[in-house]
Coordinates of C-alpha atoms and ligand atoms in Angstrom, one line a residue:
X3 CA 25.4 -2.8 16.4
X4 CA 28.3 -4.6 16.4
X5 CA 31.6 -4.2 17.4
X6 CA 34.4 -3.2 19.9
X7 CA 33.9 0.3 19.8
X8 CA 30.4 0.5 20.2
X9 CA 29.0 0.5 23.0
X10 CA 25.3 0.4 23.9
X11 CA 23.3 3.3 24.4
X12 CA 20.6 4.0 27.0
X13 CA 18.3 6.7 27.1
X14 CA 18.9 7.1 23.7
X15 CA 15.1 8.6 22.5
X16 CA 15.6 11.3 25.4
X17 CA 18.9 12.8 23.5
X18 CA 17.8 16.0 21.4
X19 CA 18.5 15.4 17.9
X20 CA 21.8 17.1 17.6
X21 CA 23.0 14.7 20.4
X22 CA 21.8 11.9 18.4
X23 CA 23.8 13.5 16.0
X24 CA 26.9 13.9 17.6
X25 CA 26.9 10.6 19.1
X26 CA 26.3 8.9 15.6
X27 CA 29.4 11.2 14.1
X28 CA 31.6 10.6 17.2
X29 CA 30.9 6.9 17.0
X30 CA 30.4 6.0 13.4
X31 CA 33.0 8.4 11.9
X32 CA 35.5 9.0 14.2
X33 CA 34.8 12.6 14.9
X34 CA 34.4 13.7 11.2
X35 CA 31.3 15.8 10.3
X36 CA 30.7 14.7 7.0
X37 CA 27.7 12.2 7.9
X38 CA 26.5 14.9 10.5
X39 CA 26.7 17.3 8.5
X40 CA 24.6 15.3 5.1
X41 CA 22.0 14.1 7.7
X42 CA 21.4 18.1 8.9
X43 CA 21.1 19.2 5.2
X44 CA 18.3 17.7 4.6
X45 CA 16.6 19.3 7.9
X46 CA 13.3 21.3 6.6
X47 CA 13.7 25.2 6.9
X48 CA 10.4 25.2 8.5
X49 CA 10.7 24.3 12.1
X50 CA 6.9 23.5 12.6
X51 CA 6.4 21.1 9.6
X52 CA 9.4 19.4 11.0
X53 CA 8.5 18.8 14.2
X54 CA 5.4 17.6 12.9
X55 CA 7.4 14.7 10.9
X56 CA 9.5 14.0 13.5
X57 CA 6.5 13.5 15.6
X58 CA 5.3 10.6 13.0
X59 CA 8.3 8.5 14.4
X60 CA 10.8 8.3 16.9
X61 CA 14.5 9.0 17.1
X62 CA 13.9 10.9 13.7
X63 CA 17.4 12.8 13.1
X64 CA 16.5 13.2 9.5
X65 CA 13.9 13.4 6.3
X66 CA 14.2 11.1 3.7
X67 CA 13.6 12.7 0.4
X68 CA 11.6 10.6 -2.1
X69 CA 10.6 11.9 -5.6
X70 CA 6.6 13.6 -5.7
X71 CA 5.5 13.2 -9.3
X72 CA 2.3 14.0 -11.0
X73 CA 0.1 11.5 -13.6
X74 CA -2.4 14.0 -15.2
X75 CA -5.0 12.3 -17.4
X76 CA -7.1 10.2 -15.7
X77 CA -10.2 9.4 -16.5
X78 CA -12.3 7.5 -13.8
X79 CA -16.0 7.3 -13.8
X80 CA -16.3 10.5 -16.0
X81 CA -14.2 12.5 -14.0
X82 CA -10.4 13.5 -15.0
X83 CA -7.9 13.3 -12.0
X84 CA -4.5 14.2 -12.2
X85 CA -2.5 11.8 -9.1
X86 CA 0.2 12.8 -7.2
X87 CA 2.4 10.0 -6.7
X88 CA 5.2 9.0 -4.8
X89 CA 8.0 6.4 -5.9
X90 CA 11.7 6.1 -6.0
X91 CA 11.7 3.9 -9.3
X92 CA 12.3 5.3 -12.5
X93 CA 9.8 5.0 -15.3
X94 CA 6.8 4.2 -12.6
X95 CA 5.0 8.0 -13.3
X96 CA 5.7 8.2 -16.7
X97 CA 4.4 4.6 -17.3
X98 CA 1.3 5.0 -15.3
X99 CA 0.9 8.5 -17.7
X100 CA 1.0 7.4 -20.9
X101 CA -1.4 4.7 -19.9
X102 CA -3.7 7.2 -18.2
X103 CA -3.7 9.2 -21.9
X104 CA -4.2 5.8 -24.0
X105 CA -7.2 5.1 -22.2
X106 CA -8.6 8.7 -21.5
X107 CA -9.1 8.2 -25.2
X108 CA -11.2 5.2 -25.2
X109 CA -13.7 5.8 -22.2
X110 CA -11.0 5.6 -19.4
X111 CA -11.6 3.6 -16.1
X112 CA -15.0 3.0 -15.0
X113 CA -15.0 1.5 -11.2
X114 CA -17.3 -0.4 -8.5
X115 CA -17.2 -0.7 -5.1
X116 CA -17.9 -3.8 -3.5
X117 CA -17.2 -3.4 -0.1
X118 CA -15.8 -1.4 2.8
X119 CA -15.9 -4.2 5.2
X120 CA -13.1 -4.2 8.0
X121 CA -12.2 -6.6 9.9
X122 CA -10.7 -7.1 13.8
X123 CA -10.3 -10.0 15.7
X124 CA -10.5 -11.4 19.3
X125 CA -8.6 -14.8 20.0
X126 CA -9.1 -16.0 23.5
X127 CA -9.2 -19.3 25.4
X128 CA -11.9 -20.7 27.0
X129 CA -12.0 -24.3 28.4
X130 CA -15.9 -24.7 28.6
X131 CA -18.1 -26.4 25.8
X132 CA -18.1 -24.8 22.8
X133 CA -21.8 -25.6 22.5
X134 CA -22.5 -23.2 25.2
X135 CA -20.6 -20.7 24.1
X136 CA -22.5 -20.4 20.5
X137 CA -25.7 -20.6 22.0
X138 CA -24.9 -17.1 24.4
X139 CA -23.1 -15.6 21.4
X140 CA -26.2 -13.4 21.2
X141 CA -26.2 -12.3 24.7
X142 CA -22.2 -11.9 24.5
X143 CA -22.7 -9.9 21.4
X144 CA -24.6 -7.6 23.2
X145 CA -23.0 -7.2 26.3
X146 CA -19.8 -6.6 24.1
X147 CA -21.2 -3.9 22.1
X148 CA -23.4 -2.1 24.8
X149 CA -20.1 -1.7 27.0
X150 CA -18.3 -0.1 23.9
X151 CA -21.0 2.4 23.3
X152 CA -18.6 5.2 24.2
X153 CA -16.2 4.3 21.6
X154 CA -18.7 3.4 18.8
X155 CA -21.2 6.4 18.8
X156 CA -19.0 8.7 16.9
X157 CA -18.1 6.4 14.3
X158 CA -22.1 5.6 14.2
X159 CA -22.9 9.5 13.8
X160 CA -20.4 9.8 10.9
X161 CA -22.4 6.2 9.7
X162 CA -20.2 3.7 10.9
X163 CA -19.3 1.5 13.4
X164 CA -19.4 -1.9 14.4
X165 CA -21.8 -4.0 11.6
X166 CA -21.6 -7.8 12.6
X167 CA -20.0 -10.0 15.1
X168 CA -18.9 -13.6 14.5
X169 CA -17.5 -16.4 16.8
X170 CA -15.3 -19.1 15.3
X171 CA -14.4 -22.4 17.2
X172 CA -10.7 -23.5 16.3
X173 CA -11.0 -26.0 19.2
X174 CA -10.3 -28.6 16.5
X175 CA -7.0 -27.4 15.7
X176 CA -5.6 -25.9 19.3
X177 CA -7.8 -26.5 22.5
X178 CA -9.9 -24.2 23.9
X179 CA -9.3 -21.9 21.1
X180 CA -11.8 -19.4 19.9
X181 CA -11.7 -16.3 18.0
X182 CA -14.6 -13.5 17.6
X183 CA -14.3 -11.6 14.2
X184 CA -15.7 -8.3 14.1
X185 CA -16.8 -6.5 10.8
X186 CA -16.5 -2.6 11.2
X187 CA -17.2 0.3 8.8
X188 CA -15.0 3.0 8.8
X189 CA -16.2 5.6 6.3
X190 CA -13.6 7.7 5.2
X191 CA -11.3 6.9 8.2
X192 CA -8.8 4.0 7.8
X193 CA -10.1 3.3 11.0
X194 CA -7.2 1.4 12.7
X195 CA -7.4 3.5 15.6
X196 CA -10.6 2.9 16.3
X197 CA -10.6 -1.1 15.1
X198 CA -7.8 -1.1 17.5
X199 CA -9.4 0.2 21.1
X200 CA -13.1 -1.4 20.3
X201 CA -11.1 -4.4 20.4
X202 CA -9.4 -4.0 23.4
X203 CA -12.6 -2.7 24.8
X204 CA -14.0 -6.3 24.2
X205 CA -11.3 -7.9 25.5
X206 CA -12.4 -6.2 29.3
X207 CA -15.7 -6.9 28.2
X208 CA -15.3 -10.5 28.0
X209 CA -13.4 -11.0 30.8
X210 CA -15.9 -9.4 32.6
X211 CA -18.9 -11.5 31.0
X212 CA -17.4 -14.8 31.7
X213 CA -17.1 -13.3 35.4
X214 CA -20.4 -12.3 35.9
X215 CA -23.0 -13.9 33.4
X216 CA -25.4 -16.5 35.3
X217 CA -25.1 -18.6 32.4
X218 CA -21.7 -19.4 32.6
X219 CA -20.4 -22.4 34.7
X220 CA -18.8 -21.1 38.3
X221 CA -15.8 -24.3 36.8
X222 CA -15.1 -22.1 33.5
X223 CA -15.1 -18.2 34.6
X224 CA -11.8 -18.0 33.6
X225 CA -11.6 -16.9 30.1
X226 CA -7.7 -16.3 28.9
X227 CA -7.4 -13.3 26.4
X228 CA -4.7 -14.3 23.7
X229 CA -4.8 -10.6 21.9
X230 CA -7.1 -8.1 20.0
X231 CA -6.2 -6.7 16.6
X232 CA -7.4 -5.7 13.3
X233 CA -7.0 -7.9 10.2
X234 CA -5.1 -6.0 7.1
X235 CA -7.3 -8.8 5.6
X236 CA -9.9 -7.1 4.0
X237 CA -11.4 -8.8 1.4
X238 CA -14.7 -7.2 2.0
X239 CA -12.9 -3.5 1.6
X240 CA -12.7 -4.4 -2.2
X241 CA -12.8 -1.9 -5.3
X242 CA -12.8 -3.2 -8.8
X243 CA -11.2 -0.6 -11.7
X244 CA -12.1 -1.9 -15.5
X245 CA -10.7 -0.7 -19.3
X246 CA -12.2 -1.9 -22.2
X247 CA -12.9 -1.4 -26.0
X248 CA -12.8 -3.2 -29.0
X249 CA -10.0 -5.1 -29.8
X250 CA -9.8 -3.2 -33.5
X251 CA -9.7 0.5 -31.3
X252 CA -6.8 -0.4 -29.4
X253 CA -4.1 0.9 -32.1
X254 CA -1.2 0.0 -33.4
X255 CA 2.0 -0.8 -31.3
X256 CA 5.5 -0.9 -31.4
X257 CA 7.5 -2.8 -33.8
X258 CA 4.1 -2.3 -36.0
X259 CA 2.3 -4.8 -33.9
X260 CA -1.3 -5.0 -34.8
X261 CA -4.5 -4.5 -32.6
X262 CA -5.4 -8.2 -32.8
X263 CA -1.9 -9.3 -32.1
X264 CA -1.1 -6.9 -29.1
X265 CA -4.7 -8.2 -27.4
X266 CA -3.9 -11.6 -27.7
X267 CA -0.3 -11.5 -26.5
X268 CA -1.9 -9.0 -23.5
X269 CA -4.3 -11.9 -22.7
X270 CA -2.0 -14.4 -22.4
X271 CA 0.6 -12.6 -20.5
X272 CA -2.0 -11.8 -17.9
X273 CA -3.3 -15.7 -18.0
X274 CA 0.2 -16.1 -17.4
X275 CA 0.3 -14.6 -13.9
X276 CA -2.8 -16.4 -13.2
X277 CA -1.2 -19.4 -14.1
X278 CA 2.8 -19.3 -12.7
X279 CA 3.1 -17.4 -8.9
X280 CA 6.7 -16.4 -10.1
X281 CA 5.4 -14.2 -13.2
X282 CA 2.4 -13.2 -10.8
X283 CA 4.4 -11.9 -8.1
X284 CA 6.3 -9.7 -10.5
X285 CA 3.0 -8.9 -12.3
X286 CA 1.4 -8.0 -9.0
X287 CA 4.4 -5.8 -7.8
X288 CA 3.9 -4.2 -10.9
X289 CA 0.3 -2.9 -9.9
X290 CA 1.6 -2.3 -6.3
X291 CA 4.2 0.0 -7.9
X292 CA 1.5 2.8 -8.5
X293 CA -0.7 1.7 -5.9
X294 CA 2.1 2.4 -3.4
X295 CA 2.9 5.5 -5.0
X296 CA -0.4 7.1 -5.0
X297 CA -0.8 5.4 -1.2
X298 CA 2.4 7.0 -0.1
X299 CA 1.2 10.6 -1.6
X300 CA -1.4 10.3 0.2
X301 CA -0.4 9.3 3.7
X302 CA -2.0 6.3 3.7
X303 CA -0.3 2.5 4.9
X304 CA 1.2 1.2 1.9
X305 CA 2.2 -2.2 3.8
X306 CA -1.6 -2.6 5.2
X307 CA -2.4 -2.6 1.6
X308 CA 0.2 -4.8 0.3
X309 CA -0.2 -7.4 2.7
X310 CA -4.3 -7.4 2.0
X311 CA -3.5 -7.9 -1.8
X312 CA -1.3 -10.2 -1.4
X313 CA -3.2 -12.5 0.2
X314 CA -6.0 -11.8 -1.6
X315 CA -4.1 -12.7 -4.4
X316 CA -3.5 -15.8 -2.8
X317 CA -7.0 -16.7 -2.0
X318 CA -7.6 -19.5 -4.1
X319 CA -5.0 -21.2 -2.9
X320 CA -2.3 -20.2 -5.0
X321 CA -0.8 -17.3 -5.7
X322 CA -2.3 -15.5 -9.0
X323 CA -2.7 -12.2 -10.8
X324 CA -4.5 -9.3 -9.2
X325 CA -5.8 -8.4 -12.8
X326 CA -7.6 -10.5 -15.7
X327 CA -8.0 -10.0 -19.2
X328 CA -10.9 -11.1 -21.4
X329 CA -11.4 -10.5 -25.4
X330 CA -14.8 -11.5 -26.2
X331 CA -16.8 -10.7 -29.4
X332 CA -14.1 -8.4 -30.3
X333 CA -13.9 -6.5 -26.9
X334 CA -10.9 -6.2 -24.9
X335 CA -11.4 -5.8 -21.3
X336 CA -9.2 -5.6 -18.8
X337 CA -10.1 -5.6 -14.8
X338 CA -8.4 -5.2 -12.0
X339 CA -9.7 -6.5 -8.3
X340 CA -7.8 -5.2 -5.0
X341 CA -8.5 -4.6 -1.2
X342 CA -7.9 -1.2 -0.3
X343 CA -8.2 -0.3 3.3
X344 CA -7.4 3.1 3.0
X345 CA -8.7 6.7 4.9
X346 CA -8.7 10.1 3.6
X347 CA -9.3 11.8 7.2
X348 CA -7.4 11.1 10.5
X349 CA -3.8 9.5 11.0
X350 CA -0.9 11.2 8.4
X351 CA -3.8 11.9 5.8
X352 CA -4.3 15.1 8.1
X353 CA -1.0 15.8 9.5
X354 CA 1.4 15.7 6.7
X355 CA 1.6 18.7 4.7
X356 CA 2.5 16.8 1.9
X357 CA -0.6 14.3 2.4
X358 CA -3.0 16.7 2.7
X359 CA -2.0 18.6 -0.4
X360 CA -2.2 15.3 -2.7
X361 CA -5.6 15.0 -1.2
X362 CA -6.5 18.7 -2.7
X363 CA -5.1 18.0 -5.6
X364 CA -7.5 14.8 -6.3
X365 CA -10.2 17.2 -5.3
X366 CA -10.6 15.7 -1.3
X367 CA -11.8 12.9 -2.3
X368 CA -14.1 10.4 0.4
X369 CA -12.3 6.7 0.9
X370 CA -14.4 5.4 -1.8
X371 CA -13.1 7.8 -4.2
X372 CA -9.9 6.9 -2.9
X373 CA -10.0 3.3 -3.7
X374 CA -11.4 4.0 -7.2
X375 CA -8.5 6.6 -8.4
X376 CA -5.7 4.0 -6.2
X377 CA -7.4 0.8 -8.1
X378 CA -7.1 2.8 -11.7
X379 CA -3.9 3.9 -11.0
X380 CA -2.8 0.2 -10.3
X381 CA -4.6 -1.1 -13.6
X382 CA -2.6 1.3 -16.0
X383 CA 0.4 0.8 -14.2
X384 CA -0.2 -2.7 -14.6
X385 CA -1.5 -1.9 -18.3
X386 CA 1.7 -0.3 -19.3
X387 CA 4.0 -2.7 -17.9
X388 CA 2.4 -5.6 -19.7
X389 CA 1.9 -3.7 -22.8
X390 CA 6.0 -2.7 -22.6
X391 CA 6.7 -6.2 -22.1
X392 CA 4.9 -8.0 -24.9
X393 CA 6.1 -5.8 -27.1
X394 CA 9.4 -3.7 -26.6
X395 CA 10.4 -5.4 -23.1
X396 CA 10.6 -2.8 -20.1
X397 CA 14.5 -1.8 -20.5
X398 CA 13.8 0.9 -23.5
X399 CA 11.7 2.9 -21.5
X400 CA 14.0 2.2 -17.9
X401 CA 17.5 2.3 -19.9
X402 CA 16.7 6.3 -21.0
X403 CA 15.6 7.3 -17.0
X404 CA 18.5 5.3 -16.3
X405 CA 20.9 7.2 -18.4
X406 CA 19.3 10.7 -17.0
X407 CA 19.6 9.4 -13.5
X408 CA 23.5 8.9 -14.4
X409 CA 24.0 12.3 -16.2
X410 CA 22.8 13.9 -13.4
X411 CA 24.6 12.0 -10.8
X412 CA 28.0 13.0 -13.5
X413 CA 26.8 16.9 -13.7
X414 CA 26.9 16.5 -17.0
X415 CA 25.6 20.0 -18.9
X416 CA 22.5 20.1 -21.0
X417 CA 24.7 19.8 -24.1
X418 CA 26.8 17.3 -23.1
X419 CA 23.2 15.4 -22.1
X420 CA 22.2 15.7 -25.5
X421 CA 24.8 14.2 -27.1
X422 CA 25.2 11.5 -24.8
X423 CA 21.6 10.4 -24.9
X424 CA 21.5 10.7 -29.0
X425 CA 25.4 8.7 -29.4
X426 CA 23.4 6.1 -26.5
X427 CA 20.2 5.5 -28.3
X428 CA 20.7 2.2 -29.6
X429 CA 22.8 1.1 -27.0
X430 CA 23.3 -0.7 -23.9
X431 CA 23.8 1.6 -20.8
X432 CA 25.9 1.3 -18.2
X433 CA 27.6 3.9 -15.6
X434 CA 31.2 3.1 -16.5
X435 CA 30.2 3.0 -20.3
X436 CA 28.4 7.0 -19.9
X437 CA 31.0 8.1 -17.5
X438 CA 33.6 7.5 -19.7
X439 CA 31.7 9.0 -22.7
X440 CA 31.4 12.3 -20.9
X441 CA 35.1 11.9 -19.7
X442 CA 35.8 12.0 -23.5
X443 CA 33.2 14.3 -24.6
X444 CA 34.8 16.7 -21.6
X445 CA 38.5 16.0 -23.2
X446 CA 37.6 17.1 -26.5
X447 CA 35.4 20.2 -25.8
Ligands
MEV505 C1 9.1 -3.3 -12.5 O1 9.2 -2.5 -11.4 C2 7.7 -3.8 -12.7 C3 7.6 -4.8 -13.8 O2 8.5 -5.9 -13.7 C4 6.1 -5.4 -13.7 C5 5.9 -6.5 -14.7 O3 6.8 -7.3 -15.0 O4 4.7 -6.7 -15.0 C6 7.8 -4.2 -15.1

């Protein structure tokens, strides 16, 4: 932090959290409580939960409240979830609702699982011919795994572990450069932990196989471990989530747009994103808005999954849409394709209160179930969106959360909300504009 008051701090994690406190309101407010004070209200009553959330980070001094909203009526493969979801953004839940309803009434979401692949790497450099090195891969492969034995026979109980080993030679575009890619199931765990210290277990492994193996040259021992971490690439952790029915079911829409008309636009919006990376970056952050949610309620790593889909959107070479649309012979189906990396034991799945309970409330579902609900959830959410924007545009439905969001923030009363929202229906909405409404309204009560 700059400036000439502020001077650095050292030892700063050791400081209880009312220190922390009073060194932030001594510094940053000149002695006034008012930011101590805001930051302590929002302490939980329960001492135990929140030393549990402070334990999730460090130099925690606060919570930061975010919304925890339900979307009942969703149907995926036969079975009807309600999902608790998590998002600061107005219009998100309600969106991801009404298109949960819409399609619980023509079949809902029927999904496919096409992998739970994960992926870690080893990049290391190694000055000997790469020839040799691919023809010991086999005996390196299993000197690597028998020394990681202790860290692997859990996960192969639960039936998991380590399921295939690759070397890749990059000595083409950075000498001596090598990588070994290692797949890894994970059942219901996301599994980072456990990608995570295999790797480094190979990375003593392999120092210690260049050392000792008779095959290796006594001119090349030295093998020079660059680092070992998992990929949030994981294009073999993939779920698909589909909607479809004839075009002539899909009702009529706003602005008394017909079936055919509504499908077609649909379609094309969606080619859209698969042909511009500008609309397909707003169309994918769309999907990620109730992915996110639903990963957020349920303690999972909502940046681990963003970065996967991103780049899986990406993978052709240029950034498209995570969803397609098809009418053919009168049937309207729409898809939705995604990496999902994502656990439902260990990590904050199990220790937030909050996580576990979304958990219950989707019936403790395995990973795989997981990735089906989180994959549906992203297809309505995209469905909606799309379906707003070809045909009312998004600000209708945003505009009236909007206004709420400002009536509360004014304390307007329930009356006074009424008459607000009904003199704002067919008008543009902005704070000044509502404030001074209710200033008026207030004047002539
Ligand atoms: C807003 O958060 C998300 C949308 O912009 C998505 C889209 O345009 O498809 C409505």
């Amino acid at each position: 932090m700059m400036g000439t008051n502020k001077k650095q701090v050292s030892g700063f994690s050791k400081w209880s959290k009312v220190q922390k406190l009073d060194w932030l309101r001594d510094t940053f407010t000149g002695g006034e409580a008012g930011l101590k004070n805001t930051l302590e209200s929002f302490w939980l009553e329960d001492n135990s939960i929140q030393k549990v959330i402070d334990g999730f980070s460090e130099n925690t001094v606060s919570n930061f409240i975010l919304p925890y909203g339900l979307a009942p009526n969703f149907l995926i493969d036969g079975e009807t979830y309600c999902v608790p979801m998590v998002i600061e953004e107005s219009s998100v839940v309600a969106a991801a609702s009404a298109a949960a309803k819409y399609w619980y009434d023509r079949g809902g979401f029927k999904t496919e699982i096409k992998g739970t692949i994960k992926v870690g790497q080893l990049h290391f450099r190694w000055s000997g011919d790469p020839a040799l090195l691919q023809s010991r891969f086999d005996d390196i492969e299993a000197w690597l795994r028998h020394h990681a034995t202790t860290l692997t026979e859990n996960m192969e109980k639960r039936g998991g572990g380590i399921t295939s080993l690759e070397l890749l030679d990059f000595t083409d575009r950075e000498p001596g450069l090598f990588q070994i890619r290692v797949h890894f199931e994970t059942c219901d765990s996301m599994g980072a932990n456990f990608i995570n210290s295999v790797l480094e277990n190979f990375s003593d492994s392999l120092e210690n196989y260049f050392i000792d193996s008779p095959h290796i040259p006594e001119d090349y021992r030295d093998v020079d471990i660059i680092m070992a971490i998992l990929s949030n690439y994981t294009p073999q952790c993939l779920v698909k989530a589909e909607v479809s029915c004839p075009v002539s079911e899909l009702g009529t829409f706003a602005n008394g747009m017909l079936a055919e008309q509504l499908a077609e636009k649909f379609r094309l919006a969606v080619n859209i994103a698969h042909i511009d990376p500008y609309r397909a970056t707003t169309h994918n952050k769309g999907i990620f808005n109730g992915i996110d949610a639903v990963i957020l309620a349920t303690g999972n790593d909502f940046r681990a999954t963003e970065a996967a889909g991103h780049t899986y959107a990406a993978r052709m070479g240029s950034y498209r849409s995570l969803s397609h649309c098809e009418i053919t012979d009168g049937i309207f189906r729409f898809w939705l394709e995604i990496p999902l990396a994502i656990g439902t034991v260990g990590g904050l799945t199990s220790l937030h209160p909050l996580a576990r309970t979304s958990l219950e409330i989707l019936g403790n579902p395995s990973a795989e179930q997981l990735m089906r609900i989180i994959a549906s959830v992203g297809l309505a959410q995209n469905f909606a969106a799309v379906r707003s924007l070809v045909t009312t545009g998004i600000q209708q439905g945003h505009m009236k959360m909007h206004l709420q969001n400002i009536l509360s923030h004014l304390g307007a009363t329930e009356q006074e909300s009424a008459k607000i929202s009904s003199h704002f229906e067919n008008k543009t909405i902005s704070y000044s504009g509502v404030r001074d409404y209710l200033q008026n309204l207030k004047g002539t009560v």
